[in-house]
Short mmCIF file of C-alpha atoms in Angstrom, two decimals:
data_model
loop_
_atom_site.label_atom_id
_atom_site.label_comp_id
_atom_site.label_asym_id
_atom_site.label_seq_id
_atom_site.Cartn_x
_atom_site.Cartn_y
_atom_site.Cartn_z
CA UNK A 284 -29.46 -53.31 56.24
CA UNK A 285 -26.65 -53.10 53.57
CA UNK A 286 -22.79 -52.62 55.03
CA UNK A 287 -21.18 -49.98 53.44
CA UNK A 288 -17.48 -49.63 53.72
CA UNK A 289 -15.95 -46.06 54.06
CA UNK A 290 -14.66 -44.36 50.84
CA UNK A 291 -10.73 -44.77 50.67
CA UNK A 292 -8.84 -42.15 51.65
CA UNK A 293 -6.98 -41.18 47.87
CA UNK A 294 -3.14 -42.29 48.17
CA UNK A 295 -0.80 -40.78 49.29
CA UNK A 296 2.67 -40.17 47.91
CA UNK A 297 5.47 -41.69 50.45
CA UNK A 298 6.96 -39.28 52.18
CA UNK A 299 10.32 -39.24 50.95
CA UNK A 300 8.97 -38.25 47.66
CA UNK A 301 9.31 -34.73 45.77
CA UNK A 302 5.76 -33.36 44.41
CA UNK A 303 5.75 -31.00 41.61
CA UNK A 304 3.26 -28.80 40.36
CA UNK A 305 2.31 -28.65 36.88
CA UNK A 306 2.15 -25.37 35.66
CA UNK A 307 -0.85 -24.41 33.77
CA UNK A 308 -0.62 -23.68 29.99
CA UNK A 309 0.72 -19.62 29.17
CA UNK A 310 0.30 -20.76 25.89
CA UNK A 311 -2.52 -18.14 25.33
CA UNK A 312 -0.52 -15.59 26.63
CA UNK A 313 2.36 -15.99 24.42
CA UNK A 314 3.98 -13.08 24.27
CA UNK A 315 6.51 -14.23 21.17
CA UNK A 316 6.09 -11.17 18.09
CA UNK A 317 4.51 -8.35 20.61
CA UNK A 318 4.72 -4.76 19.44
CA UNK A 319 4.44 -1.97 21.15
CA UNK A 320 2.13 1.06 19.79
CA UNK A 321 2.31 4.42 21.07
CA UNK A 322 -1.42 5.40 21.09
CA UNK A 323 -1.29 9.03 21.95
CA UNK A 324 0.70 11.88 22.29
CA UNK A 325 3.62 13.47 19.76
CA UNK A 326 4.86 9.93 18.87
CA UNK A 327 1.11 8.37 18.22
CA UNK A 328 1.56 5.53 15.63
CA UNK A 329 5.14 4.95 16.61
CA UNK A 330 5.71 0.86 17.07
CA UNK A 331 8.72 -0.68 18.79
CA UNK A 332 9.28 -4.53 19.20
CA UNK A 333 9.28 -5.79 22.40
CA UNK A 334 12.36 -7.48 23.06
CA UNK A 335 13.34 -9.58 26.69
CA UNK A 336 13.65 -6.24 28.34
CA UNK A 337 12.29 -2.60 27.47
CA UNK A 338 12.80 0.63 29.29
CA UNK A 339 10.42 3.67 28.32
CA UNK A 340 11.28 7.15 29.51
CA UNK A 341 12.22 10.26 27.98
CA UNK A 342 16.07 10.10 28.15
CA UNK A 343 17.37 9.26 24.78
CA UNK A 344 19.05 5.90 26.26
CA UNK A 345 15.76 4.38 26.65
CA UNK A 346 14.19 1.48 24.14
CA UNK A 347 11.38 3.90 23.39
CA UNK A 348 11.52 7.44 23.96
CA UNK A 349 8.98 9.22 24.72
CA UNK A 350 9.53 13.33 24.66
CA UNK A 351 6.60 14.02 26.69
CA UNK A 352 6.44 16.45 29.72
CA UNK A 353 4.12 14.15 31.98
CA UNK A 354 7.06 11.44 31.52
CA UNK A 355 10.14 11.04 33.59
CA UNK A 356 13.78 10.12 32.27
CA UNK A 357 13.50 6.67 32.99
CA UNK A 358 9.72 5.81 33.67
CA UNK A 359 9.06 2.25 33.18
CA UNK A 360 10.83 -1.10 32.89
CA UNK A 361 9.41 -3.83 31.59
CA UNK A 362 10.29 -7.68 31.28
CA UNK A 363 9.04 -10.38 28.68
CA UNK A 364 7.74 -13.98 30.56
CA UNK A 365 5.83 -16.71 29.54
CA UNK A 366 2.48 -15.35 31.72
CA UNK A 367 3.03 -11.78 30.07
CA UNK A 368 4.78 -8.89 30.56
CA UNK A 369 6.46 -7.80 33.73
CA UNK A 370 6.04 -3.74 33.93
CA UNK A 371 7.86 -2.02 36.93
CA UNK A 372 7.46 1.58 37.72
CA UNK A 373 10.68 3.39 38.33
CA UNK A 374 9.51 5.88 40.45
CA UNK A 375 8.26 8.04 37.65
CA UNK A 376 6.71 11.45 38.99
CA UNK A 377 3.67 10.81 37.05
CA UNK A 378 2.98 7.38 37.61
CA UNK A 379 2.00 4.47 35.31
CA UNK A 380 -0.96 2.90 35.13
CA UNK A 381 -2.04 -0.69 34.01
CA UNK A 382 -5.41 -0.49 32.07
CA UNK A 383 -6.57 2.71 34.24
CA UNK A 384 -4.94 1.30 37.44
CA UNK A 385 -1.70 2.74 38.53
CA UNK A 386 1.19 -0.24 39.95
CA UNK A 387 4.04 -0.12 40.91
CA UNK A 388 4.57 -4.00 39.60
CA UNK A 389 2.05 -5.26 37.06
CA UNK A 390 1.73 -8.37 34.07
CA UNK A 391 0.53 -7.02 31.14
CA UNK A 392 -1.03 -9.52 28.87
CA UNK A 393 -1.14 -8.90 24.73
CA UNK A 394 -3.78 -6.36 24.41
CA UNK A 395 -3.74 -3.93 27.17
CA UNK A 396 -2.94 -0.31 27.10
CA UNK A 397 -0.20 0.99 29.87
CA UNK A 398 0.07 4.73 30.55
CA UNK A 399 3.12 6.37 31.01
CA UNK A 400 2.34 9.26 32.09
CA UNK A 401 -0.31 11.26 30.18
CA UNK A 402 0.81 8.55 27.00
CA UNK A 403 -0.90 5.47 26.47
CA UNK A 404 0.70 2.78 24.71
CA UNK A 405 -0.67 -0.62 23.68
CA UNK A 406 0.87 -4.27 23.54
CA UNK A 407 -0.26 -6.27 20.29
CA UNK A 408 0.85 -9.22 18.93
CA UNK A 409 3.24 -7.88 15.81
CA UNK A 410 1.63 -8.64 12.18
CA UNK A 411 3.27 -12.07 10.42
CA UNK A 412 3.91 -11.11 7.28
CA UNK A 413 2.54 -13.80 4.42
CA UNK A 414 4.77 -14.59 1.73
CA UNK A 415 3.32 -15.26 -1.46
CA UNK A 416 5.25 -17.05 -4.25
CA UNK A 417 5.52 -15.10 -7.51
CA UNK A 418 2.94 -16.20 -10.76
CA UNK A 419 4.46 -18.75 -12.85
CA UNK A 420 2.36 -16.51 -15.56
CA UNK A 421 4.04 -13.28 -17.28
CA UNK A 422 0.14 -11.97 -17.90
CA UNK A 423 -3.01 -11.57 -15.94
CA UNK A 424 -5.78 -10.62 -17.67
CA UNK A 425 -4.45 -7.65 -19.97
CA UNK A 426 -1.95 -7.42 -17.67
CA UNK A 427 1.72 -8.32 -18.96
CA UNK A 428 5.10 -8.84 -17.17
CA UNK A 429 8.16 -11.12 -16.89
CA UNK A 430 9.59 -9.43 -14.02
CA UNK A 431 9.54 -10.50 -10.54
CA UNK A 432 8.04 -6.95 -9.27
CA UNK A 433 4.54 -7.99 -12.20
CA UNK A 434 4.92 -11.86 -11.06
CA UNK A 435 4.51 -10.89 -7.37
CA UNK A 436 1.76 -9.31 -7.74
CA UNK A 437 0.36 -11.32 -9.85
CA UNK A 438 0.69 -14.29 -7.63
CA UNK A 439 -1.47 -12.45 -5.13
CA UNK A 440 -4.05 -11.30 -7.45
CA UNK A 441 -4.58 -14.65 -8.58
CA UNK A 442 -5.34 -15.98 -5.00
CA UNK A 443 -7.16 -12.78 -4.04
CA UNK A 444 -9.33 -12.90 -7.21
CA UNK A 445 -11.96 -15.33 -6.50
CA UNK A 446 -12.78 -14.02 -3.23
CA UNK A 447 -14.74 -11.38 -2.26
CA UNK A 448 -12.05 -9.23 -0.66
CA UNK A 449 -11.76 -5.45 -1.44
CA UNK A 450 -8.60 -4.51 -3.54
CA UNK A 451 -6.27 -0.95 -3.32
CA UNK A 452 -4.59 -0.33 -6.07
CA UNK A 453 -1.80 2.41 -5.67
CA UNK A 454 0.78 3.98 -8.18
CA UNK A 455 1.87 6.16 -10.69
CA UNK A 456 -0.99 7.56 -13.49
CA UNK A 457 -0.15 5.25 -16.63
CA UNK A 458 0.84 1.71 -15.09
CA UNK A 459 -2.20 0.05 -15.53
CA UNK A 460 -4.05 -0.02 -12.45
CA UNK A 461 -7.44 -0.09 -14.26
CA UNK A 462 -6.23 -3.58 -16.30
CA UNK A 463 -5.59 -4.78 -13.17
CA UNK A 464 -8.87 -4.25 -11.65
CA UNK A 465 -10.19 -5.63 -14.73
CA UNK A 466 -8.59 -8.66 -14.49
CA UNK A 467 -9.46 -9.15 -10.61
CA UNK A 468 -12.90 -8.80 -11.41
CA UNK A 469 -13.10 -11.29 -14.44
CA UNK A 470 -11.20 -14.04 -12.61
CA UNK A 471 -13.80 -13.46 -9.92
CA UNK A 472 -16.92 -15.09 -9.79
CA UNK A 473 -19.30 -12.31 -10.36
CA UNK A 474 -17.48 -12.11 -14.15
CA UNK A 475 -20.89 -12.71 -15.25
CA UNK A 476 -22.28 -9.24 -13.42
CA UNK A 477 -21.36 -6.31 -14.33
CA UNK A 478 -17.98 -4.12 -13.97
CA UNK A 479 -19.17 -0.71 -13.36
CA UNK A 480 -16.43 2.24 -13.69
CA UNK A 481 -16.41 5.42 -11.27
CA UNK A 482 -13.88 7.73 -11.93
CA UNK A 483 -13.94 10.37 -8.73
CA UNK A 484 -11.59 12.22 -10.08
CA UNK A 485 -13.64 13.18 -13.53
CA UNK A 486 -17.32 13.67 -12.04
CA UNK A 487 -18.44 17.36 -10.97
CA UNK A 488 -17.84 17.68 -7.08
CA UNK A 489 -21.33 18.01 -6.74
CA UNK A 490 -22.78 15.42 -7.94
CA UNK A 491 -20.02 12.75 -7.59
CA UNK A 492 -22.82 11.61 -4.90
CA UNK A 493 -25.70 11.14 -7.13
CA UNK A 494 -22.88 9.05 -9.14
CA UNK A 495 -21.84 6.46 -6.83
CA UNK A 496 -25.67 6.41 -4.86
CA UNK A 497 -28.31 7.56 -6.99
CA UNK A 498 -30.84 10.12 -6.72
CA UNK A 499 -34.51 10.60 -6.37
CA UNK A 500 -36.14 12.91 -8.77
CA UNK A 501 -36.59 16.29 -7.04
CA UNK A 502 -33.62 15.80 -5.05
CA UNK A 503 -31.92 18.80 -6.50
CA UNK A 504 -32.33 21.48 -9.09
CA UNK A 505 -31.72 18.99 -12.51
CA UNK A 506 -33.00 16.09 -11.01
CA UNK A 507 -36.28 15.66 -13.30
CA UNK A 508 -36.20 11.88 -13.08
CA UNK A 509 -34.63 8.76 -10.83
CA UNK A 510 -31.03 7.89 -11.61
CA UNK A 511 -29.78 4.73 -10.60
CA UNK A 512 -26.14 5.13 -9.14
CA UNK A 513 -22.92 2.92 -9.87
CA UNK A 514 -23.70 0.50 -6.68
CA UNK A 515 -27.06 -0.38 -8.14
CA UNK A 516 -26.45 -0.87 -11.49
CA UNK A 517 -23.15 -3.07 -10.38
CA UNK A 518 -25.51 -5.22 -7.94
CA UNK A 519 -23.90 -8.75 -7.83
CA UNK A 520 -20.58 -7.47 -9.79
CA UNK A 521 -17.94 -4.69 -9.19
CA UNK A 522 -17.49 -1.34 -8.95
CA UNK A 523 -13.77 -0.29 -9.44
CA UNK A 524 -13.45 3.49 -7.99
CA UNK A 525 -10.59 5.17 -9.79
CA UNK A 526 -8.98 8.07 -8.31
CA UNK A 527 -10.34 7.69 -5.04
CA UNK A 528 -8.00 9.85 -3.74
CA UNK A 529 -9.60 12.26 -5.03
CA UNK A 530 -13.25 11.85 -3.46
CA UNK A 531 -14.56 14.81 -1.42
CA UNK A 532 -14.28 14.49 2.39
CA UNK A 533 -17.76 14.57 2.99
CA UNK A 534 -18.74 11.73 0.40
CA UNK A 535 -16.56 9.69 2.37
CA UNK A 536 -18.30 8.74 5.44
CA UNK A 537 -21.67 7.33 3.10
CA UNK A 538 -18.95 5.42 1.57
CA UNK A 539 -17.25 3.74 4.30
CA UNK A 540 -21.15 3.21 5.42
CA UNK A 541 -22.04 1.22 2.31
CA UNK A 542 -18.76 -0.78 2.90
CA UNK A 543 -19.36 -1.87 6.56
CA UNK A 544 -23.22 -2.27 6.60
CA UNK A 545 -23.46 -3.17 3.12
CA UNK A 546 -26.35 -0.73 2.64
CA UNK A 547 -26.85 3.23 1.31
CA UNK A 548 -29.49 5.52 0.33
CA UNK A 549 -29.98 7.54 -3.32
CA UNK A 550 -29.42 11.11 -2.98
CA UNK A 551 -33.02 12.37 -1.22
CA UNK A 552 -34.65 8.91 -0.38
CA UNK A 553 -35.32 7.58 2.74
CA UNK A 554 -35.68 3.86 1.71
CA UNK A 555 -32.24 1.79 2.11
CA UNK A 556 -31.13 -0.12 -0.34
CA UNK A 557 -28.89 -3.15 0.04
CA UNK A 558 -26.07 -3.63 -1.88
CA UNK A 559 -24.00 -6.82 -3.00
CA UNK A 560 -21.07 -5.47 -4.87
CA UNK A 561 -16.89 -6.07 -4.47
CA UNK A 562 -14.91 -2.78 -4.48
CA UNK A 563 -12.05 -2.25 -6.49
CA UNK A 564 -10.47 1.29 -5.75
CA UNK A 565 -7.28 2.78 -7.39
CA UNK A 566 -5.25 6.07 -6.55
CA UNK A 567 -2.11 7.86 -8.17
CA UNK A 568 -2.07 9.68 -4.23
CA UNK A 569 -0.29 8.50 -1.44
CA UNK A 570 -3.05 7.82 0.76
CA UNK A 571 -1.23 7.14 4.04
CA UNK A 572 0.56 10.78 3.52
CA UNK A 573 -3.49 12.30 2.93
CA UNK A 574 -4.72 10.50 6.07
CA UNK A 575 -1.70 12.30 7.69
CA UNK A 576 -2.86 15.50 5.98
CA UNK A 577 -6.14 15.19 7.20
CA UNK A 578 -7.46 14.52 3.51
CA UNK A 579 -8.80 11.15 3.57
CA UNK A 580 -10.28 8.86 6.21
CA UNK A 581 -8.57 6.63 8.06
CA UNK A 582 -10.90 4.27 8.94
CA UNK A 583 -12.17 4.45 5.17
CA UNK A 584 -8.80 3.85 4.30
CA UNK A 585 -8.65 0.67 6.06
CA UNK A 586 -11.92 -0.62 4.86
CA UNK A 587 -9.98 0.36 1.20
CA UNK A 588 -6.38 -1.44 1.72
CA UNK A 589 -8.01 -5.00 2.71
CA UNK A 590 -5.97 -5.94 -0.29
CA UNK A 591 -3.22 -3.20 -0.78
CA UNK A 592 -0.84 -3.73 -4.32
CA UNK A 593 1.40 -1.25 -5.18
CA UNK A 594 1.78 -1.43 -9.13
CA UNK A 595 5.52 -0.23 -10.00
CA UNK A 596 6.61 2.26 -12.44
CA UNK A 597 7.82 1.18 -16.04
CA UNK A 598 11.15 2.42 -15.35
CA UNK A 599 11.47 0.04 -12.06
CA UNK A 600 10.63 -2.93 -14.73
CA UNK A 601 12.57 -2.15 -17.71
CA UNK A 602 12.87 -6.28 -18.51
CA UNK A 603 8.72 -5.99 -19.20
CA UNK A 604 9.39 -3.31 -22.00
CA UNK A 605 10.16 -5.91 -24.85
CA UNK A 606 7.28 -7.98 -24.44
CA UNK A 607 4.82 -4.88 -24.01
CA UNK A 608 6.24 -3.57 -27.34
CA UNK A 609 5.54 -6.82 -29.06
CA UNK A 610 2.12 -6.68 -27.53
CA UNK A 611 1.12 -3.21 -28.38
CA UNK A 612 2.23 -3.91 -32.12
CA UNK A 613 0.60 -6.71 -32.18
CA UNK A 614 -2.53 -5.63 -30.82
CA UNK A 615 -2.70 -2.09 -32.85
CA UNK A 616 -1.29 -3.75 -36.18
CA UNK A 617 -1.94 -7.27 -36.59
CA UNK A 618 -1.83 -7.19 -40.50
CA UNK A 619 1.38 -5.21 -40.70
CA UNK A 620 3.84 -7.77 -38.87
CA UNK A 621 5.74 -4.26 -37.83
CA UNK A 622 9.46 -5.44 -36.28
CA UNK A 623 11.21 -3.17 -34.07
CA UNK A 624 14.80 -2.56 -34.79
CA UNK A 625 17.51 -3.71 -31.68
CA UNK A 626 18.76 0.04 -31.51
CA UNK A 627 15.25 1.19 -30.95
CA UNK A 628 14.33 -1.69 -28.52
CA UNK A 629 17.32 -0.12 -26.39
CA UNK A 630 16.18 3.36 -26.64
CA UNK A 631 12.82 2.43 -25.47
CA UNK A 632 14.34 0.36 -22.68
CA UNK A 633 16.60 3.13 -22.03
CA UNK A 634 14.20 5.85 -21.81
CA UNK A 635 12.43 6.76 -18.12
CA UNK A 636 8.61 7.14 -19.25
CA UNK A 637 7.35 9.17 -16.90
CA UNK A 638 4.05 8.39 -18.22
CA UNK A 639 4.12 4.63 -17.83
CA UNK A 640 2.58 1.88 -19.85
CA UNK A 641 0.44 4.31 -21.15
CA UNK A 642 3.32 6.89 -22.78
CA UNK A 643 4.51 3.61 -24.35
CA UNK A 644 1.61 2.68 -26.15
CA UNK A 645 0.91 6.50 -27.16
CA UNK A 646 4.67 6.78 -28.23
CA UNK A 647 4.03 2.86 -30.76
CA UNK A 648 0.75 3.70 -31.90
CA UNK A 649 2.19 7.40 -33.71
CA UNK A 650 5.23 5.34 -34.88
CA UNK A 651 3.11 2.76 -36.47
CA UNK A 652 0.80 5.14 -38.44
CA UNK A 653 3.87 6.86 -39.64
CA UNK A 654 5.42 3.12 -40.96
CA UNK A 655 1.81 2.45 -42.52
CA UNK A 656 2.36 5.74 -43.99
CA UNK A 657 5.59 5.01 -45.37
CA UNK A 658 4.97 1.35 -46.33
CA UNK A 659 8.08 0.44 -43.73
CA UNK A 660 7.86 -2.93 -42.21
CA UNK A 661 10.29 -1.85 -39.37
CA UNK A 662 9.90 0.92 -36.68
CA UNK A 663 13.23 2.58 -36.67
CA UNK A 664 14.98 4.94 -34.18
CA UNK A 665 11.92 7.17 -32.53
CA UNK A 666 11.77 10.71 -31.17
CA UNK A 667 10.67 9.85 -27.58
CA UNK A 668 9.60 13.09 -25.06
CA UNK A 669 12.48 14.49 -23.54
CA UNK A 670 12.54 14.19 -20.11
CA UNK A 671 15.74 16.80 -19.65
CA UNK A 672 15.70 19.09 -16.43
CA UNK A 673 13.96 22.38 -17.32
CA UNK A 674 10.99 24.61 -16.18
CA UNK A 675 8.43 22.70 -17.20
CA UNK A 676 9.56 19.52 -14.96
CA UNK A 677 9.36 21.49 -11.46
CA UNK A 678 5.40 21.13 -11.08
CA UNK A 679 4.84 22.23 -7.48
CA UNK A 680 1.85 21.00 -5.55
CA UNK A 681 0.60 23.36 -2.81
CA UNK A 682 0.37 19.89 0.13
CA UNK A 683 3.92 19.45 0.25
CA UNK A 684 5.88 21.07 2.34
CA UNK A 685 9.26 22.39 1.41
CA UNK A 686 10.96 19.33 3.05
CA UNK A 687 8.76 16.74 0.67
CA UNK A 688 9.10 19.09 -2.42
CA UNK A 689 12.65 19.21 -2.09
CA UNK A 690 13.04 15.35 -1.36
CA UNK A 691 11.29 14.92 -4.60
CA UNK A 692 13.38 16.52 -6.56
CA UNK A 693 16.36 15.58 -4.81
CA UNK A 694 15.18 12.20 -5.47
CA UNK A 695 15.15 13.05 -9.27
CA UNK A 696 18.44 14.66 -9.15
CA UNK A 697 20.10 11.40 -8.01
CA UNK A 698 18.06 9.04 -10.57
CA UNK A 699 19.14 11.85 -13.93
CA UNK A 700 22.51 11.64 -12.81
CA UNK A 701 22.94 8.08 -11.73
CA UNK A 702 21.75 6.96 -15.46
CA UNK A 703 23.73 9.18 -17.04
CA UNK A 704 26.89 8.32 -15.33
CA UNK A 705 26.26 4.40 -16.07
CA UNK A 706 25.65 5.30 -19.75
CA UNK A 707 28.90 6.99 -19.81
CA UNK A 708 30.60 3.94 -18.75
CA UNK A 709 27.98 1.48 -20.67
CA UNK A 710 26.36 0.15 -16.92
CA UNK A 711 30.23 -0.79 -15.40
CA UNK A 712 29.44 0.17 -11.70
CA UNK A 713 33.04 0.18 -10.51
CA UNK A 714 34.00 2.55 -13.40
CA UNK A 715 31.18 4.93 -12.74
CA UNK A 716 32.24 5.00 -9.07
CA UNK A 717 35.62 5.69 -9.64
CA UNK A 718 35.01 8.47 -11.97
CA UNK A 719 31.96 9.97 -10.05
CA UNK A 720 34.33 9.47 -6.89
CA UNK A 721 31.92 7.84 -5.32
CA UNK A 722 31.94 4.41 -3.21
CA UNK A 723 30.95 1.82 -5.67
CA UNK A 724 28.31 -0.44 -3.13
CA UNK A 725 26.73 3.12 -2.55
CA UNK A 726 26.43 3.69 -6.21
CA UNK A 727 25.17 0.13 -6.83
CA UNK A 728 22.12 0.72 -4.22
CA UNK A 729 21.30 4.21 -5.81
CA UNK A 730 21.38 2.46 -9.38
CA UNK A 731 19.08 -0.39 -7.95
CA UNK A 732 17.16 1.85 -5.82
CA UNK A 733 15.91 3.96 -8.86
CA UNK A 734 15.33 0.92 -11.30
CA UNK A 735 18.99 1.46 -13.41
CA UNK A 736 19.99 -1.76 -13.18
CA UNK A 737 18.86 -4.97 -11.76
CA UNK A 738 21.34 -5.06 -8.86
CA UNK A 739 23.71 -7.76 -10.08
CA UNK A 740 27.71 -7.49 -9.89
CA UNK A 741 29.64 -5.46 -13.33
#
């Protein structure tokens, strides 16, 4: 028979002794960069940050006001700490509720939706924004530009390039969207597959379908044989979608489908078909303004703007005008050696081109067949389209509102004047000010605002 001695008892700490109690980690529930979003009601999508303490209620002196009739003037309280969020109900009429529960004292953690009232709202952690250093290159792909607006995005088309990431690409008709996709796709690496072109804005409403998808012969009257649509004849490359603002509402959906599952069906066949292409889309349209109109998808949207670059307007990047001019000459003339003169380097840097890139190189290319035709080996002083106020610059469109149509040409009021008023006093800011009787700093942020000047001092 084997002794065993009793387990010791495990030590004790002497009496005189303090014990503490380690707290366990909160660092999961960090609540450092949380935003509130107002789900529903007449505020949905508005976002507040949440600071050490936040009051919600409908009286104006509230952190977020909520103009609701199911919420009182001062509903909820509630207080940032490292387990969460401290919500107190203030004796609302209405109550609020914690994920469905109503409290009177709750911790929120990131993620879950309170309801004040008959209005939920929803605690996120707040986006961190991801700086990306400008291009050390003035050109991708055809693309050119020495200015920091082209080198920034540059710098993130070069990183997003080689992945498989889909790319928005939003701005004015003319600044070069489609060289952009271009270039994403051949410093990608399905440059070896092919770059297939859809242009939703060209192809008969009808049969934009058949276009992107396909069809099966029979599937409608005209359809005498198969057609293969742009995401099978792009299999392993790209298809860039230009103007994909303007693709019908009910194409949409089989869109979005072939971007989250990745699969789609020709028009009239039953058979999927799987498809292994990137997505390159580009729009002259505002698209967040159409999802608010009710004119384009929002979850489509987001599938679209993994990767959203806004290109800029020429007249926002006046410094890139030189070295497109010496580019376009080159490119359209490269036996003439055609020079450009310094007074009309300043009228085409002085000039607004509401066209873009594109009015540029339309605007060279007639100015060098007329030197060819005159045996000139400089392009002198040109005729450029008059962009002067008159009848033919007030183009309504029937989606805006008064308000927006108004702003717009409020807006182009401002930018007419603005450059005229530096002109008169050959870009001195302080002169302009004084004459326009206007306070100089608000001058200077109009001029930089509209792309007049780059926003140093006089």
């Amino acid at each position: 028979m084997t002794d065993e001695k009793p387990a010791a008892p495990p030590p004790q700490p002497p009496a005189d002794v303090e014990i503490a109690t380690r707290a366990a980690s909160s660092a999961v529930l960090g609540t450092a960069g949380l935003v509130a979003i107002v789900l529903t009601g007449a505020h949905t999508g508005t976002t507040k940050p949440v600071g050490g303490r936040m009051t919600i209620g409908k009286a104006p002196d509230n952190d977020l006001v909520l103009s609701d009739d199911t919420v009182s003037r001062h509903h909820c309280e509630l207080v940032k700490a490292p387990d969460g969020i401290h919500v107190r109900d203030l004796e609302s009429t209405n109550g609020t509720k914690v994920d469905g529960t109503r409290i009177r004292e709750a911790t929120l953690q990131p993620g879950s939706v309170l309801r004040v009232g008959e209005v939920e709202v929803s605690f996120r952690p707040a986006a961190q924004r991801v700086e990306v250093l400008p291009s050390e290159h003035t050109h991708f792909g055809g693309a050119l530009g020495q200015s920091l607006l082209m080198r920034t995005i540059f710098g993130v088309l070069e990183r997003i390039a080689p992945t498989d990431a889909t790319v928005l690409l939003e701005g004015e008709t003319g600044t070069g969207k489609d060289v952009l996709a271009r270039a994403v796709w051949s410093h990608s690496s399905r440059d070896k597959k092919p770059f297939i072109v859809v242009d939703c804005g060209a192809v008969t409403y009808s049969l934009i379908e058949s276009e992107l998808f396909g069809h099966e012969r029979g599937a409608f009257t005209g359809a005498v044989a198969t057609r293969q649509g742009a995401f099978e004849l792009a299999e392993g490359g790209t298809v860039f979608l230009d103007e994909i603002g303007e693709l019908p509402l009910d194409v949409q959906p089989k869109l979005l489908r072939v971007l989250e599952t990745r699969e789609y069906r020709r028009v009239g066949g039953n058979r999927p078909m799987h498809s292994n292409v990137r997505v390159i889309a580009a729009t002259k349209r505002d698209l967040t303004r159409e999802v608010a109109l009710g004119k384009f998808r929002e979850d489509l949207y987001f599938r679209l703007a993994v990767v959203p670059v806004t290109v800029p307007p020429l007249r926002a990047r006046r410094e890139d005008i030189p070295q497109l001019v010496s580019h376009i000459l080159a490119s359209a003339s490269p036996l003439a050696r055609l020079s450009v003169s310094p007074q009309t380097m300043s009228s085409l840097a002085a000039h607004d081109w509401p066209g873009n890139v594109r009015e540029l190189r339309n605007v060279l290319e007639r100015a060098i067949y007329m030197a060819q035709a005159t045996d000139a080996h400089e392009i002198g002083v040109l005729t450029l389209p008059s962009t002067s106020a008159g009848d033919a610059t007030f183009h309504f469109e029937p989606e805006n509102s008064y308000r927006e149509t108004r702003a717009k040409f409020d807006a182009e009021f401002e930018r007419r004047y603005v450059r005229w008023l530096l002109a008169r006093h050959g870009g001195n800011v302080s002169a302009a000010a004084r004459e326009a009787k206007m306070d100089r700093k608000h001058l200077h942020d109009i001029a930089k605002k509209h792309g007049l000047r780059d926003g140093g001092d006089d």
